[in-house]
Each structure stands twice: as C-alpha cells, then as structure tokens.
C-alpha cells in the first residue's frame, strides 16, 4: 500500500463553466484553466500520481500543450489510472476536500463520487468527497478561487 496527496487551486472567471468532479454545476462564474479546470479531479490525479511517485499532472499534461486545451479532466484522470496500471498499481480509496465559498455543492456530491468511482474502477464507498467554505477568509472566502485537497491510497495489482 502507498499513499499520495494532491492539492490544486483555480481562479474564478466569468464566461467559464463550473465543472467539479465531472459535474457541470450551474453558476454565474466558472474556474479558469488551460483544461476544464476541474480542481477536484486535478487534486485526485496528483494524489494518485504522488502515491506512485510518478510526478505531477503538469509533468504528464503540460499547460503549454494544445493537446490539453479545454481538456476533459475525467479523461486526464483515466489516463493517470493507466499510468498507475503500467507501474503495477491500482487505486484503493480516495478522500477529497473542496474549499469553496459558493455555490453549495452538497446536492452534487453523490454525482461527483459516482463519476470518480466509475473512472477509477472503485466502489462508491471507496470515494469520499467533502466540502467546506473558508468562512469568508482569504482567496477562497473572497470567492476569488477554489481549492481542493485529496488523499489516495494505492496497492499493487
Ligand atoms: N461550497 C460548499 C461549502 C460547504 N458545503 C456544505 O456546508 C457545510 C458547512 O460548511 P462550513 O464551511 O460552514 O463548515 C459543509 O460541511 C458542507 O456539507 C457545501 O455543500 N458546499
Ligand atoms: C491540467 C492542466 C493541463 O491542461 O492545466 P490546467 O487546467 O491549467 O490545470 P492545473 O491544475 O493548473 O495544471 C495542470 C495542467 O497542466
């Protein structure tokens, strides 16, 4: 068994969709990024890569490459799983935390968990997604951006 941690931050921007955990959430603003800026999936991708000591998502999906412009982060996460499989690893469980002032994402959490579980080949009860506001403090509290932290366990296939 090996453990990995991932953290990601994206800035809010007008004219962008708010996609978190593969769910398109109704919102007047979205997250800015080279890809679809799915902050949650990026943190999970980094945690999985970290557990296998395979570097980070910027190494595998450079934000200078047109290949990843507006990329669907679910596809990037799937690719991360393939990289792990090549090294003889598979995910065991995921726990993730979103720091997001608005909107409330509680109604979308189960859909996010289902998306992630399907992508990683896990049972639903092996995928946890939680959220907190930042109590109006800092960049999250000022609604300038969103942050996600993830921890993943992997094991040999
Ligand atoms: N963007 C968010 C933030 C929080 N939640 C849910 O609300 C609960 C209370 O949040 P506090 O920051 O006041 O502790 C939290 O435990 C989440 O269940 C949410 O859905 N979306
Ligand atoms: C996913 C990638 C690649 O499109 O771009 P972004 O969407 O900007 O995301 P980030 O978490 O800043 O870094 C990883 C990138 O290389």
mmCIF file of C-alpha atoms and ligand atoms in Angstrom:
data_model
loop_
_atom_site.group_PDB
_atom_site.id
_atom_site.type_symbol
_atom_site.label_atom_id
_atom_site.label_comp_id
_atom_site.label_asym_id
_atom_site.label_seq_id
_atom_site.Cartn_x
_atom_site.Cartn_y
_atom_site.Cartn_z
ATOM 1 C CA UNK A 1 0.000 0.000 0.000
ATOM 2 C CA UNK A 2 1.175 3.511 -0.787
ATOM 3 C CA UNK A 3 -0.376 6.900 -0.075
ATOM 4 C CA UNK A 4 -0.348 10.158 -2.040
ATOM 5 C CA UNK A 5 -1.521 13.734 -1.555
ATOM 6 C CA UNK A 6 -2.715 16.260 -4.131
ATOM 7 C CA UNK A 7 -3.672 19.932 -3.878
ATOM 8 C CA UNK A 8 -4.998 22.192 -6.625
ATOM 9 C CA UNK A 9 -6.245 25.783 -6.877
ATOM 10 C CA UNK A 10 -8.107 27.541 -9.714
ATOM 11 C CA UNK A 11 -9.220 31.119 -10.025
ATOM 12 C CA UNK A 12 -12.847 32.043 -10.750
ATOM 13 C CA UNK A 13 -13.516 33.700 -14.104
ATOM 14 C CA UNK A 14 -16.562 34.906 -15.972
ATOM 15 C CA UNK A 15 -17.587 33.101 -19.135
ATOM 16 C CA UNK A 16 -16.352 29.735 -17.874
ATOM 17 C CA UNK A 17 -18.303 26.636 -16.848
ATOM 18 C CA UNK A 18 -18.028 25.453 -13.248
ATOM 19 C CA UNK A 19 -17.032 21.816 -13.603
ATOM 20 C CA UNK A 20 -16.170 19.980 -10.405
ATOM 21 C CA UNK A 21 -15.828 16.214 -10.116
ATOM 22 C CA UNK A 22 -17.056 15.942 -13.699
ATOM 23 C CA UNK A 23 -20.328 17.691 -12.816
ATOM 24 C CA UNK A 24 -21.378 20.851 -14.670
ATOM 25 C CA UNK A 25 -22.692 22.984 -11.778
ATOM 26 C CA UNK A 26 -24.995 25.937 -12.509
ATOM 27 C CA UNK A 27 -23.050 29.084 -11.562
ATOM 28 C CA UNK A 28 -22.596 32.652 -12.864
ATOM 29 C CA UNK A 29 -18.811 32.077 -12.830
ATOM 30 C CA UNK A 30 -16.578 29.096 -13.551
ATOM 31 C CA UNK A 31 -12.978 28.144 -12.912
ATOM 32 C CA UNK A 32 -10.203 29.385 -15.168
ATOM 33 C CA UNK A 33 -7.598 26.981 -16.524
ATOM 34 C CA UNK A 34 -5.947 25.523 -19.592
ATOM 35 C CA UNK A 35 -8.186 22.452 -19.288
ATOM 36 C CA UNK A 36 -11.765 22.413 -17.984
ATOM 37 C CA UNK A 37 -10.144 23.449 -14.643
ATOM 38 C CA UNK A 38 -11.782 20.642 -12.662
ATOM 39 C CA UNK A 39 -9.976 21.456 -9.428
ATOM 40 C CA UNK A 40 -11.201 18.308 -7.659
ATOM 41 C CA UNK A 41 -10.106 15.873 -10.375
ATOM 42 C CA UNK A 42 -6.726 17.623 -10.608
ATOM 43 C CA UNK A 43 -6.116 17.167 -6.874
ATOM 44 C CA UNK A 44 -7.125 13.490 -7.122
ATOM 45 C CA UNK A 45 -4.897 12.997 -10.199
ATOM 46 C CA UNK A 46 -1.938 14.487 -8.325
ATOM 47 C CA UNK A 47 -2.615 12.328 -5.266
ATOM 48 C CA UNK A 48 -2.652 9.159 -7.392
ATOM 49 C CA UNK A 49 0.493 10.176 -9.281
ATOM 50 C CA UNK A 50 2.137 11.085 -5.975
ATOM 51 C CA UNK A 51 1.302 7.715 -4.436
ATOM 52 C CA UNK A 52 3.146 6.037 -7.309
ATOM 53 C CA UNK A 53 5.947 8.667 -7.305
ATOM 54 C CA UNK A 54 5.157 9.469 -10.949
ATOM 55 C CA UNK A 55 5.453 13.255 -10.696
ATOM 56 C CA UNK A 56 2.517 15.638 -11.081
ATOM 57 C CA UNK A 57 -0.161 16.425 -13.651
ATOM 58 C CA UNK A 58 1.840 19.343 -15.038
ATOM 59 C CA UNK A 59 4.550 16.831 -15.980
ATOM 60 C CA UNK A 60 2.137 14.494 -17.782
ATOM 61 C CA UNK A 61 -0.284 17.121 -19.167
ATOM 62 C CA UNK A 62 1.680 20.362 -19.684
ATOM 63 C CA UNK A 63 -0.438 23.515 -19.782
ATOM 64 C CA UNK A 64 1.703 24.666 -22.713
ATOM 65 C CA UNK A 65 0.412 21.825 -24.881
ATOM 66 C CA UNK A 66 -2.545 22.456 -27.207
ATOM 67 C CA UNK A 67 -3.451 18.782 -26.618
ATOM 68 C CA UNK A 68 -4.864 19.722 -23.207
ATOM 69 C CA UNK A 69 -6.605 22.975 -24.121
ATOM 70 C CA UNK A 70 -10.135 22.690 -22.677
ATOM 71 C CA UNK A 71 -9.380 19.036 -21.888
ATOM 72 C CA UNK A 72 -11.957 16.985 -20.021
ATOM 73 C CA UNK A 73 -10.215 16.274 -16.693
ATOM 74 C CA UNK A 74 -12.118 12.981 -16.425
ATOM 75 C CA UNK A 75 -10.096 11.821 -19.445
ATOM 76 C CA UNK A 76 -6.886 13.037 -17.782
ATOM 77 C CA UNK A 77 -7.805 11.105 -14.605
ATOM 78 C CA UNK A 78 -8.451 7.979 -16.683
ATOM 79 C CA UNK A 79 -5.000 8.389 -18.220
ATOM 80 C CA UNK A 80 -3.481 8.718 -14.734
ATOM 81 C CA UNK A 81 -5.064 5.339 -13.886
ATOM 82 C CA UNK A 82 -3.422 3.830 -16.978
ATOM 83 C CA UNK A 83 -0.036 5.252 -15.909
ATOM 84 C CA UNK A 84 -0.505 3.646 -12.497
ATOM 85 C CA UNK A 85 -1.579 0.332 -14.042
ATOM 86 C CA UNK A 86 1.609 0.333 -16.153
ATOM 87 C CA UNK A 87 3.583 0.537 -12.889
ATOM 88 C CA UNK A 88 1.523 -2.283 -11.368
ATOM 89 C CA UNK A 89 -0.730 -0.175 -9.122
ATOM 90 C CA UNK A 90 -4.479 0.363 -8.728
ATOM 91 C CA UNK A 91 -6.413 2.846 -6.541
ATOM 92 C CA UNK A 92 -7.839 1.610 -3.222
ATOM 93 C CA UNK A 93 -9.700 4.659 -1.926
ATOM 94 C CA UNK A 94 -9.900 8.407 -2.305
ATOM 95 C CA UNK A 95 -10.784 11.108 0.192
ATOM 96 C CA UNK A 96 -11.089 14.669 -1.044
ATOM 97 C CA UNK A 97 -11.978 18.050 0.378
ATOM 98 C CA UNK A 98 -13.167 21.078 -1.570
ATOM 99 C CA UNK A 99 -12.645 24.592 -0.216
ATOM 100 C CA UNK A 100 -15.295 26.639 -1.935
ATOM 101 C CA UNK A 101 -17.311 29.573 -0.648
ATOM 102 C CA UNK A 102 -20.086 29.327 -3.251
ATOM 103 C CA UNK A 103 -22.073 27.613 -4.628
ATOM 104 C CA UNK A 104 -23.162 24.902 -2.206
ATOM 105 C CA UNK A 105 -22.060 21.673 -3.789
ATOM 106 C CA UNK A 106 -23.774 19.244 -1.383
ATOM 107 C CA UNK A 107 -26.507 18.470 -3.964
ATOM 108 C CA UNK A 108 -23.844 17.398 -6.489
ATOM 109 C CA UNK A 109 -21.538 15.377 -4.259
ATOM 110 C CA UNK A 110 -23.037 11.956 -4.968
ATOM 111 C CA UNK A 111 -22.841 12.534 -8.726
ATOM 112 C CA UNK A 112 -19.167 13.559 -8.324
ATOM 113 C CA UNK A 113 -18.488 10.415 -6.276
ATOM 114 C CA UNK A 114 -20.172 8.232 -8.900
ATOM 115 C CA UNK A 115 -18.147 9.853 -11.706
ATOM 116 C CA UNK A 116 -14.864 9.391 -9.827
ATOM 117 C CA UNK A 117 -15.669 5.822 -8.743
ATOM 118 C CA UNK A 118 -16.545 4.830 -12.333
ATOM 119 C CA UNK A 119 -13.367 6.434 -13.685
ATOM 120 C CA UNK A 120 -11.104 4.772 -11.102
ATOM 121 C CA UNK A 121 -12.863 1.381 -11.128
ATOM 122 C CA UNK A 122 -13.803 1.714 -7.447
ATOM 123 C CA UNK A 123 -16.932 1.011 -5.434
ATOM 124 C CA UNK A 124 -18.860 4.144 -4.438
ATOM 125 C CA UNK A 125 -17.958 3.639 -0.776
ATOM 126 C CA UNK A 126 -14.244 3.940 -1.673
ATOM 127 C CA UNK A 127 -14.705 7.524 -2.886
ATOM 128 C CA UNK A 128 -15.330 10.364 -0.455
ATOM 129 C CA UNK A 129 -15.879 13.997 -1.424
ATOM 130 C CA UNK A 130 -16.468 16.688 1.171
ATOM 131 C CA UNK A 131 -16.724 20.459 1.123
ATOM 132 C CA UNK A 132 -16.215 23.415 3.373
ATOM 133 C CA UNK A 133 -16.402 27.157 2.990
ATOM 134 C CA UNK A 134 -13.419 29.195 4.163
ATOM 135 C CA UNK A 135 -15.639 31.262 6.474
ATOM 136 C CA UNK A 136 -15.123 34.307 4.176
ATOM 137 C CA UNK A 137 -11.363 34.275 4.854
ATOM 138 C CA UNK A 138 -8.590 34.505 2.250
ATOM 139 C CA UNK A 139 -8.903 33.966 -1.519
ATOM 140 C CA UNK A 140 -11.485 31.227 -1.099
ATOM 141 C CA UNK A 141 -13.525 33.352 1.287
ATOM 142 C CA UNK A 142 -13.416 36.315 -1.114
ATOM 143 C CA UNK A 143 -14.694 33.952 -3.858
ATOM 144 C CA UNK A 144 -11.599 34.568 -5.957
ATOM 145 C CA UNK A 145 -10.903 30.869 -6.361
ATOM 146 C CA UNK A 146 -11.500 27.310 -5.262
ATOM 147 C CA UNK A 147 -9.123 24.783 -3.778
ATOM 148 C CA UNK A 148 -9.181 21.002 -3.473
ATOM 149 C CA UNK A 149 -7.117 18.602 -1.392
ATOM 150 C CA UNK A 150 -7.086 14.845 -1.984
ATOM 151 C CA UNK A 151 -5.511 11.803 -0.397
ATOM 152 C CA UNK A 152 -5.393 8.474 -2.261
ATOM 153 C CA UNK A 153 -4.290 5.009 -1.296
ATOM 154 C CA UNK A 154 -2.996 2.638 -3.993
ATOM 155 C CA UNK A 155 -1.987 -1.028 -3.939
ATOM 156 C CA UNK A 156 -0.211 -3.493 -6.202
ATOM 157 C CA UNK A 157 -2.415 -5.062 -8.883
HETATM 158 N N1 LIG B 1 -19.211 25.069 -1.186
HETATM 159 C C1 LIG B 1 -19.712 24.353 -0.144
HETATM 160 C C2 LIG B 1 -19.276 24.521 1.161
HETATM 161 C C3 LIG B 1 -19.866 23.787 2.160
HETATM 162 N N2 LIG B 1 -20.837 22.905 1.873
HETATM 163 C C4 LIG B 1 -21.536 22.132 2.953
HETATM 164 O O1 LIG B 1 -21.897 23.015 4.006
HETATM 165 C C5 LIG B 1 -21.373 22.525 5.261
HETATM 166 C C6 LIG B 1 -20.989 23.662 6.152
HETATM 167 O O2 LIG B 1 -19.904 24.388 5.614
HETATM 168 P P1 LIG B 1 -18.998 25.274 6.585
HETATM 169 O O3 LIG B 1 -17.901 25.830 5.752
HETATM 170 O O4 LIG B 1 -19.898 26.316 7.127
HETATM 171 O O5 LIG B 1 -18.476 24.360 7.645
HETATM 172 C C7 LIG B 1 -20.200 21.632 4.869
HETATM 173 O O6 LIG B 1 -19.936 20.664 5.832
HETATM 174 C C8 LIG B 1 -20.707 21.037 3.570
HETATM 175 O O7 LIG B 1 -21.554 19.957 3.850
HETATM 176 C C9 LIG B 1 -21.240 22.751 0.582
HETATM 177 O O8 LIG B 1 -22.150 21.936 0.271
HETATM 178 N N3 LIG B 1 -20.679 23.471 -0.407
HETATM 179 C C1 LIG B 2 -4.495 20.272 -16.368
HETATM 180 C C2 LIG B 2 -3.513 21.248 -16.972
HETATM 181 C C3 LIG B 2 -3.311 20.834 -18.440
HETATM 182 O O1 LIG B 2 -4.404 21.228 -19.220
HETATM 183 O O2 LIG B 2 -3.931 22.593 -17.000
HETATM 184 P P1 LIG B 2 -4.892 23.455 -16.037
HETATM 185 O O3 LIG B 2 -6.314 23.211 -16.421
HETATM 186 O O4 LIG B 2 -4.465 24.889 -16.102
HETATM 187 O O5 LIG B 2 -4.728 22.882 -14.558
HETATM 188 P P2 LIG B 2 -3.564 22.980 -13.477
HETATM 189 O O6 LIG B 2 -4.070 22.285 -12.251
HETATM 190 O O7 LIG B 2 -3.124 24.392 -13.307
HETATM 191 O O8 LIG B 2 -2.286 22.183 -14.021
HETATM 192 C C4 LIG B 2 -2.221 21.010 -14.754
HETATM 193 C C5 LIG B 2 -2.181 21.383 -16.205
HETATM 194 O O9 LIG B 2 -1.051 21.023 -16.829
#
